[in-house]
mmCIF file of N, CA and C in Angstrom:
data_model
loop_
_atom_site.group_PDB
_atom_site.id
_atom_site.type_symbol
_atom_site.label_atom_id
_atom_site.label_comp_id
_atom_site.label_asym_id
_atom_site.label_seq_id
_atom_site.Cartn_x
_atom_site.Cartn_y
_atom_site.Cartn_z
ATOM 1 N N ALA A 1 37.138 124.280 71.327
ATOM 2 C CA ALA A 1 37.831 123.052 71.647
ATOM 3 C C ALA A 1 36.846 121.892 71.604
ATOM 4 N N GLY A 2 37.320 120.792 71.108
ATOM 5 C CA GLY A 2 36.495 119.589 71.028
ATOM 6 C C GLY A 2 37.012 118.532 71.969
ATOM 7 N N PRO A 3 36.561 117.322 71.761
ATOM 8 C CA PRO A 3 36.998 116.216 72.621
ATOM 9 C C PRO A 3 38.498 115.949 72.479
ATOM 10 N N HIS A 4 39.072 115.414 73.525
ATOM 11 C CA HIS A 4 40.476 115.006 73.500
ATOM 12 C C HIS A 4 40.633 113.921 72.441
ATOM 13 N N CYS A 5 41.703 113.960 71.684
ATOM 14 C CA CYS A 5 41.885 112.988 70.603
ATOM 15 C C CYS A 5 41.885 111.545 71.112
ATOM 16 N N PHE A 6 42.394 111.310 72.304
ATOM 17 C CA PHE A 6 42.422 109.950 72.837
ATOM 18 C C PHE A 6 41.051 109.497 73.337
ATOM 19 N N ALA A 7 40.117 110.429 73.475
ATOM 20 C CA ALA A 7 38.767 110.078 73.917
ATOM 21 C C ALA A 7 38.071 109.187 72.897
ATOM 22 N N PHE A 8 38.343 109.400 71.625
ATOM 23 C CA PHE A 8 37.696 108.601 70.591
ATOM 24 C C PHE A 8 38.046 107.120 70.718
ATOM 25 N N TYR A 9 39.288 106.821 71.074
ATOM 26 C CA TYR A 9 39.702 105.420 71.192
ATOM 27 C C TYR A 9 39.033 104.724 72.370
ATOM 28 N N GLN A 10 38.875 105.435 73.465
ATOM 29 C CA GLN A 10 38.274 104.831 74.654
ATOM 30 C C GLN A 10 36.755 104.855 74.607
ATOM 31 N N GLY A 11 36.205 105.690 73.755
ATOM 32 C CA GLY A 11 34.772 105.959 73.755
ATOM 33 C C GLY A 11 34.547 107.217 74.574
ATOM 34 N N MET A 12 33.737 108.095 74.064
ATOM 35 C CA MET A 12 33.556 109.405 74.696
ATOM 36 C C MET A 12 33.029 109.287 76.129
ATOM 37 N N ASP A 13 32.074 108.406 76.352
ATOM 38 C CA ASP A 13 31.511 108.254 77.697
ATOM 39 C C ASP A 13 32.541 107.701 78.672
ATOM 40 N N ALA A 14 33.278 106.683 78.244
ATOM 41 C CA ALA A 14 34.306 106.091 79.107
ATOM 42 C C ALA A 14 35.387 107.116 79.427
ATOM 43 N N TYR A 15 35.784 107.896 78.437
ATOM 44 C CA TYR A 15 36.813 108.910 78.658
ATOM 45 C C TYR A 15 36.328 109.951 79.669
ATOM 46 N N ALA A 16 35.084 110.389 79.526
ATOM 47 C CA ALA A 16 34.549 111.401 80.438
ATOM 48 C C ALA A 16 34.589 110.914 81.885
ATOM 49 N N LYS A 17 34.322 109.639 82.096
ATOM 50 C CA LYS A 17 34.333 109.079 83.449
ATOM 51 C C LYS A 17 35.740 109.001 84.025
ATOM 52 N N LEU A 18 36.740 108.833 83.158
ATOM 53 C CA LEU A 18 38.120 108.637 83.611
ATOM 54 C C LEU A 18 38.972 109.899 83.530
ATOM 55 N N ALA A 19 38.468 110.952 82.926
ATOM 56 C CA ALA A 19 39.287 112.130 82.626
ATOM 57 C C ALA A 19 39.974 112.707 83.861
ATOM 58 N N ASP A 20 39.267 112.853 84.958
ATOM 59 C CA ASP A 20 39.883 113.425 86.156
ATOM 60 C C ASP A 20 40.984 112.528 86.705
ATOM 61 N N ASP A 21 40.751 111.218 86.704
ATOM 62 C CA ASP A 21 41.762 110.281 87.202
ATOM 63 C C ASP A 21 42.974 110.218 86.286
ATOM 64 N N ASP A 22 42.771 110.545 85.020
ATOM 65 C CA ASP A 22 43.850 110.447 84.029
ATOM 66 C C ASP A 22 44.581 111.763 83.787
ATOM 67 N N MET A 23 44.299 112.771 84.581
ATOM 68 C CA MET A 23 44.885 114.089 84.349
ATOM 69 C C MET A 23 46.418 114.040 84.269
ATOM 70 N N MET A 24 47.037 113.145 85.004
ATOM 71 C CA MET A 24 48.496 113.053 85.046
ATOM 72 C C MET A 24 49.004 111.836 84.270
ATOM 73 N N SER A 25 48.246 111.432 83.242
ATOM 74 C CA SER A 25 48.593 110.233 82.474
ATOM 75 C C SER A 25 49.171 110.585 81.114
ATOM 76 N N PHE A 26 50.129 109.788 80.705
ATOM 77 C CA PHE A 26 50.718 109.877 79.373
ATOM 78 C C PHE A 26 50.107 108.743 78.565
ATOM 79 N N TYR A 27 49.400 109.089 77.494
ATOM 80 C CA TYR A 27 48.717 108.085 76.684
ATOM 81 C C TYR A 27 49.596 107.588 75.553
ATOM 82 N N MET A 28 49.485 106.301 75.288
ATOM 83 C CA MET A 28 50.096 105.711 74.098
ATOM 84 C C MET A 28 49.056 104.849 73.401
ATOM 85 N N THR A 29 49.073 104.892 72.087
ATOM 86 C CA THR A 29 48.218 104.059 71.247
ATOM 87 C C THR A 29 49.100 103.037 70.542
ATOM 88 N N ASP A 30 48.488 102.173 69.755
ATOM 89 C CA ASP A 30 49.272 101.218 68.965
ATOM 90 C C ASP A 30 50.286 101.967 68.099
ATOM 91 N N PHE A 31 49.832 103.025 67.446
ATOM 92 C CA PHE A 31 50.716 103.808 66.580
ATOM 93 C C PHE A 31 51.902 104.366 67.361
ATOM 94 N N LEU A 32 51.640 104.960 68.515
ATOM 95 C CA LEU A 32 52.734 105.548 69.293
ATOM 96 C C LEU A 32 53.678 104.484 69.837
ATOM 97 N N CYS A 33 53.175 103.287 70.112
ATOM 98 C CA CYS A 33 54.070 102.193 70.505
ATOM 99 C C CYS A 33 55.005 101.842 69.352
ATOM 100 N N ARG A 34 54.431 101.752 68.157
ATOM 101 C CA ARG A 34 55.256 101.407 66.987
ATOM 102 C C ARG A 34 56.301 102.483 66.694
ATOM 103 N N GLN A 35 56.009 103.711 67.047
ATOM 104 C CA GLN A 35 56.881 104.838 66.715
ATOM 105 C C GLN A 35 57.569 105.448 67.939
ATOM 106 N N PHE A 36 57.629 104.717 69.038
ATOM 107 C CA PHE A 36 58.153 105.288 70.279
ATOM 108 C C PHE A 36 59.560 105.853 70.110
ATOM 109 N N ASP A 37 60.443 105.087 69.513
ATOM 110 C CA ASP A 37 61.812 105.578 69.318
ATOM 111 C C ASP A 37 61.842 106.790 68.394
ATOM 112 N N ALA A 38 61.108 106.718 67.291
ATOM 113 C CA ALA A 38 61.127 107.788 66.289
ATOM 114 C C ALA A 38 60.447 109.070 66.768
ATOM 115 N N PHE A 39 59.431 108.956 67.624
ATOM 116 C CA PHE A 39 58.685 110.139 68.056
ATOM 117 C C PHE A 39 59.136 110.691 69.399
ATOM 118 N N PHE A 40 59.713 109.844 70.248
ATOM 119 C CA PHE A 40 60.069 110.288 71.591
ATOM 120 C C PHE A 40 61.558 110.166 71.895
ATOM 121 N N MET A 41 62.093 108.971 71.776
ATOM 122 C CA MET A 41 63.473 108.746 72.200
ATOM 123 C C MET A 41 64.475 109.598 71.429
ATOM 124 N N LYS A 42 64.430 109.516 70.117
ATOM 125 C CA LYS A 42 65.424 110.234 69.309
ATOM 126 C C LYS A 42 65.172 111.737 69.238
ATOM 127 N N PRO A 43 63.961 112.200 68.898
ATOM 128 C CA PRO A 43 63.760 113.646 68.783
ATOM 129 C C PRO A 43 63.947 114.402 70.100
ATOM 130 N N LEU A 44 63.577 113.777 71.219
ATOM 131 C CA LEU A 44 63.745 114.437 72.512
ATOM 132 C C LEU A 44 65.141 114.237 73.090
ATOM 133 N N GLY A 45 65.960 113.442 72.415
ATOM 134 C CA GLY A 45 67.322 113.204 72.862
ATOM 135 C C GLY A 45 67.426 112.253 74.038
ATOM 136 N N LEU A 46 66.363 111.517 74.324
ATOM 137 C CA LEU A 46 66.369 110.625 75.484
ATOM 138 C C LEU A 46 67.288 109.434 75.301
ATOM 139 N N ASP A 47 67.558 109.071 74.054
ATOM 140 C CA ASP A 47 68.496 107.979 73.796
ATOM 141 C C ASP A 47 69.926 108.400 74.127
ATOM 142 N N ARG A 48 70.214 109.680 74.004
ATOM 143 C CA ARG A 48 71.553 110.201 74.287
ATOM 144 C C ARG A 48 71.663 110.845 75.671
ATOM 145 N N HIS A 49 70.540 111.330 76.167
ATOM 146 C CA HIS A 49 70.532 112.041 77.453
ATOM 147 C C HIS A 49 69.351 111.583 78.309
ATOM 148 N N PRO A 50 69.442 110.374 78.846
ATOM 149 C CA PRO A 50 68.318 109.854 79.643
ATOM 150 C C PRO A 50 68.012 110.702 80.879
ATOM 151 N N GLU A 51 68.937 111.542 81.271
ATOM 152 C CA GLU A 51 68.682 112.414 82.421
ATOM 153 C C GLU A 51 67.556 113.418 82.134
ATOM 154 N N LEU A 52 67.214 113.589 80.859
ATOM 155 C CA LEU A 52 66.124 114.498 80.485
ATOM 156 C C LEU A 52 64.734 113.895 80.701
ATOM 157 N N ILE A 53 64.681 112.610 80.956
ATOM 158 C CA ILE A 53 63.383 111.944 81.122
ATOM 159 C C ILE A 53 62.550 112.629 82.197
ATOM 160 N N LYS A 54 63.161 112.936 83.331
ATOM 161 C CA LYS A 54 62.417 113.593 84.412
ATOM 162 C C LYS A 54 61.945 114.984 84.002
ATOM 163 N N ASP A 55 62.735 115.675 83.174
ATOM 164 C CA ASP A 55 62.321 117.000 82.710
ATOM 165 C C ASP A 55 61.082 116.921 81.824
ATOM 166 N N TYR A 56 61.053 115.947 80.942
ATOM 167 C CA TYR A 56 59.935 115.808 80.012
ATOM 168 C C TYR A 56 58.725 115.097 80.617
ATOM 169 N N PHE A 57 58.963 114.096 81.440
ATOM 170 C CA PHE A 57 57.880 113.223 81.897
ATOM 171 C C PHE A 57 57.675 113.229 83.408
ATOM 172 N N GLY A 58 58.381 114.084 84.110
ATOM 173 C CA GLY A 58 58.328 114.095 85.567
ATOM 174 C C GLY A 58 56.983 114.447 86.172
ATOM 175 N N ASN A 59 56.127 115.111 85.418
ATOM 176 C CA ASN A 59 54.809 115.478 85.948
ATOM 177 C C ASN A 59 53.736 114.434 85.676
ATOM 178 N N TYR A 60 54.089 113.405 84.932
ATOM 179 C CA TYR A 60 53.147 112.311 84.685
ATOM 180 C C TYR A 60 53.260 111.283 85.803
ATOM 181 N N GLN A 61 52.167 110.590 86.072
ATOM 182 C CA GLN A 61 52.176 109.543 87.083
ATOM 183 C C GLN A 61 52.083 108.146 86.490
ATOM 184 N N LYS A 62 51.380 108.028 85.371
ATOM 185 C CA LYS A 62 51.246 106.700 84.769
ATOM 186 C C LYS A 62 51.187 106.812 83.256
ATOM 187 N N LEU A 63 51.565 105.713 82.622
ATOM 188 C CA LEU A 63 51.427 105.567 81.183
ATOM 189 C C LEU A 63 50.203 104.692 80.952
ATOM 190 N N VAL A 64 49.261 105.197 80.187
ATOM 191 C CA VAL A 64 48.063 104.436 79.843
ATOM 192 C C VAL A 64 48.181 104.023 78.387
ATOM 193 N N TYR A 65 48.294 102.723 78.179
ATOM 194 C CA TYR A 65 48.341 102.188 76.816
ATOM 195 C C TYR A 65 46.919 101.884 76.386
ATOM 196 N N ILE A 66 46.431 102.651 75.424
ATOM 197 C CA ILE A 66 45.101 102.463 74.853
ATOM 198 C C ILE A 66 45.280 101.512 73.682
ATOM 199 N N ALA A 67 45.072 100.233 73.931
ATOM 200 C CA ALA A 67 45.366 99.192 72.943
ATOM 201 C C ALA A 67 44.192 99.004 71.990
ATOM 202 N N GLN A 68 44.452 99.245 70.716
ATOM 203 C CA GLN A 68 43.424 98.997 69.712
ATOM 204 C C GLN A 68 43.422 97.536 69.276
ATOM 205 N N THR A 69 44.555 96.877 69.402
ATOM 206 C CA THR A 69 44.701 95.487 68.978
ATOM 207 C C THR A 69 45.289 94.670 70.126
ATOM 208 N N ASP A 70 45.276 93.374 69.971
ATOM 209 C CA ASP A 70 45.921 92.489 70.943
ATOM 210 C C ASP A 70 47.235 92.015 70.344
ATOM 211 N N ASP A 71 48.259 92.826 70.508
ATOM 212 C CA ASP A 71 49.579 92.540 69.955
ATOM 213 C C ASP A 71 50.577 92.488 71.109
ATOM 214 N N PRO A 72 51.048 91.293 71.474
ATOM 215 C CA PRO A 72 51.973 91.164 72.602
ATOM 216 C C PRO A 72 53.232 92.020 72.458
ATOM 217 N N GLU A 73 53.699 92.218 71.243
ATOM 218 C CA GLU A 73 54.896 93.041 71.041
ATOM 219 C C GLU A 73 54.624 94.500 71.419
ATOM 220 N N LEU A 74 53.472 95.010 71.042
ATOM 221 C CA LEU A 74 53.125 96.388 71.408
ATOM 222 C C LEU A 74 52.922 96.515 72.911
ATOM 223 N N ASP A 75 52.371 95.478 73.534
ATOM 224 C CA ASP A 75 52.250 95.470 74.994
ATOM 225 C C ASP A 75 53.630 95.593 75.639
ATOM 226 N N ARG A 76 54.583 94.842 75.117
ATOM 227 C CA ARG A 76 55.949 94.890 75.658
ATOM 228 C C ARG A 76 56.557 96.280 75.480
ATOM 229 N N VAL A 77 56.343 96.878 74.316
ATOM 230 C CA VAL A 77 56.872 98.228 74.066
ATOM 231 C C VAL A 77 56.280 99.217 75.069
ATOM 232 N N ALA A 78 54.975 99.151 75.274
ATOM 233 C CA ALA A 78 54.314 100.078 76.197
ATOM 234 C C ALA A 78 54.803 99.876 77.630
ATOM 235 N N GLU A 79 54.921 98.625 78.055
ATOM 236 C CA GLU A 79 55.415 98.341 79.408
ATOM 237 C C GLU A 79 56.852 98.820 79.580
ATOM 238 N N LYS A 80 57.671 98.578 78.568
ATOM 239 C CA LYS A 80 59.066 99.016 78.614
ATOM 240 C C LYS A 80 59.144 100.542 78.652
ATOM 241 N N ALA A 81 58.292 101.203 77.877
ATOM 242 C CA ALA A 81 58.269 102.667 77.872
ATOM 243 C C ALA A 81 57.893 103.196 79.252
ATOM 244 N N ALA A 82 56.891 102.593 79.874
ATOM 245 C CA ALA A 82 56.486 103.028 81.215
ATOM 246 C C ALA A 82 57.638 102.886 82.202
ATOM 247 N N ALA A 83 58.323 101.752 82.152
ATOM 248 C CA ALA A 83 59.459 101.531 83.052
ATOM 249 C C ALA A 83 60.567 102.544 82.781
ATOM 250 N N LEU A 84 60.872 102.763 81.516
ATOM 251 C CA LEU A 84 61.920 103.710 81.134
ATOM 252 C C LEU A 84 61.595 105.122 81.617
ATOM 253 N N LEU A 85 60.324 105.496 81.518
ATOM 254 C CA LEU A 85 59.905 106.843 81.897
ATOM 255 C C LEU A 85 59.623 106.969 83.390
ATOM 256 N N GLY A 86 59.714 105.858 84.112
ATOM 257 C CA GLY A 86 59.481 105.875 85.550
ATOM 258 C C GLY A 86 58.014 106.061 85.914
ATOM 259 N N LEU A 87 57.125 105.508 85.079
ATOM 260 C CA LEU A 87 55.691 105.684 85.284
ATOM 261 C C LEU A 87 55.019 104.352 85.600
ATOM 262 N N ALA A 88 53.947 104.419 86.351
ATOM 263 C CA ALA A 88 53.103 103.237 86.535
ATOM 264 C C ALA A 88 52.520 102.888 85.172
ATOM 265 N N TYR A 89 52.095 101.649 85.014
ATOM 266 C CA TYR A 89 51.600 101.185 83.713
ATOM 267 C C TYR A 89 50.171 100.681 83.827
ATOM 268 N N GLU A 90 49.359 101.093 82.868
ATOM 269 C CA GLU A 90 47.988 100.582 82.775
ATOM 270 C C GLU A 90 47.663 100.329 81.309
ATOM 271 N N ARG A 91 47.112 99.155 81.043
ATOM 272 C CA ARG A 91 46.692 98.808 79.675
ATOM 273 C C ARG A 91 45.177 98.799 79.622
ATOM 274 N N ARG A 92 44.627 99.492 78.623
ATOM 275 C CA ARG A 92 43.183 99.481 78.392
ATOM 276 C C ARG A 92 42.930 98.961 76.988
ATOM 277 N N SER A 93 42.239 97.867 76.908
ATOM 278 C CA SER A 93 41.882 97.301 75.614
ATOM 279 C C SER A 93 40.616 98.008 75.143
ATOM 280 N N THR A 94 40.749 98.852 74.127
ATOM 281 C CA THR A 94 39.639 99.704 73.704
ATOM 282 C C THR A 94 39.148 99.429 72.295
ATOM 283 N N GLY A 95 39.933 98.694 71.499
ATOM 284 C CA GLY A 95 39.599 98.626 70.086
ATOM 285 C C GLY A 95 39.713 100.039 69.531
ATOM 286 N N TYR A 96 38.801 100.385 68.647
ATOM 287 C CA TYR A 96 38.843 101.734 68.079
ATOM 288 C C TYR A 96 37.770 102.639 68.670
ATOM 289 N N GLY A 97 37.117 102.191 69.743
ATOM 290 C CA GLY A 97 36.168 103.025 70.465
ATOM 291 C C GLY A 97 35.159 103.686 69.544
ATOM 292 N N ASP A 98 35.006 104.984 69.698
ATOM 293 C CA ASP A 98 34.061 105.762 68.890
ATOM 294 C C ASP A 98 34.678 106.274 67.595
ATOM 295 N N LEU A 99 35.943 105.991 67.357
ATOM 296 C CA LEU A 99 36.621 106.560 66.191
ATOM 297 C C LEU A 99 35.955 106.155 64.882
ATOM 298 N N THR A 100 35.646 104.878 64.720
ATOM 299 C CA THR A 100 35.038 104.409 63.474
ATOM 300 C C THR A 100 33.702 105.104 63.227
ATOM 301 N N THR A 101 32.880 105.178 64.257
ATOM 302 C CA THR A 101 31.573 105.827 64.133
ATOM 303 C C THR A 101 31.725 107.299 63.773
ATOM 304 N N GLU A 102 32.621 107.990 64.454
ATOM 305 C CA GLU A 102 32.825 109.420 64.192
ATOM 306 C C GLU A 102 33.341 109.664 62.779
ATOM 307 N N LEU A 103 34.258 108.816 62.316
ATOM 308 C CA LEU A 103 34.777 108.978 60.953
ATOM 309 C C LEU A 103 33.689 108.732 59.912
ATOM 310 N N ALA A 104 32.864 107.721 60.142
ATOM 311 C CA ALA A 104 31.775 107.436 59.205
ATOM 312 C C ALA A 104 30.785 108.597 59.157
ATOM 313 N N GLU A 105 30.455 109.157 60.312
ATOM 314 C CA GLU A 105 29.539 110.297 60.348
ATOM 315 C C GLU A 105 30.150 111.516 59.671
ATOM 316 N N ALA A 106 31.434 111.748 59.886
ATOM 317 C CA ALA A 106 32.104 112.881 59.241
ATOM 318 C C ALA A 106 32.112 112.722 57.728
ATOM 319 N N ALA A 107 32.288 111.492 57.262
ATOM 320 C CA ALA A 107 32.316 111.243 55.817
ATOM 321 C C ALA A 107 30.956 111.513 55.183
ATOM 322 N N THR A 108 29.888 111.207 55.892
ATOM 323 C CA THR A 108 28.554 111.443 55.324
ATOM 324 C C THR A 108 28.171 112.916 55.366
ATOM 325 N N ARG A 109 28.764 113.672 56.277
ATOM 326 C CA ARG A 109 28.499 115.118 56.334
ATOM 327 C C ARG A 109 29.201 115.845 55.203
ATOM 328 N N GLY A 110 30.274 115.193 54.702
ATOM 329 C CA GLY A 110 31.021 115.751 53.592
ATOM 330 C C GLY A 110 31.794 116.903 53.987
#
């Protein structure tokens, strides 16, 4: 097992410091904000059966939006998702964290 995929966005060191506090967190990135309906609402049936929200998300305590960009629309989507899922909301402006560095290193390793 390697690092958590969301660790790259926050930076590996920052993620390690927050991992225990985030154990009950549902992460969203810019991509997941853009695809919230397509990846969560419709496939999980939450648009038709909102009573399932507690079944799917009841063990989470907060939604952490790992923001790569400063896009007010994505902020609104993330906040709305947190409210819909009954979760506290936290926004972390991370940019792309360690992702760019890791991808560049992987490309040179071939």
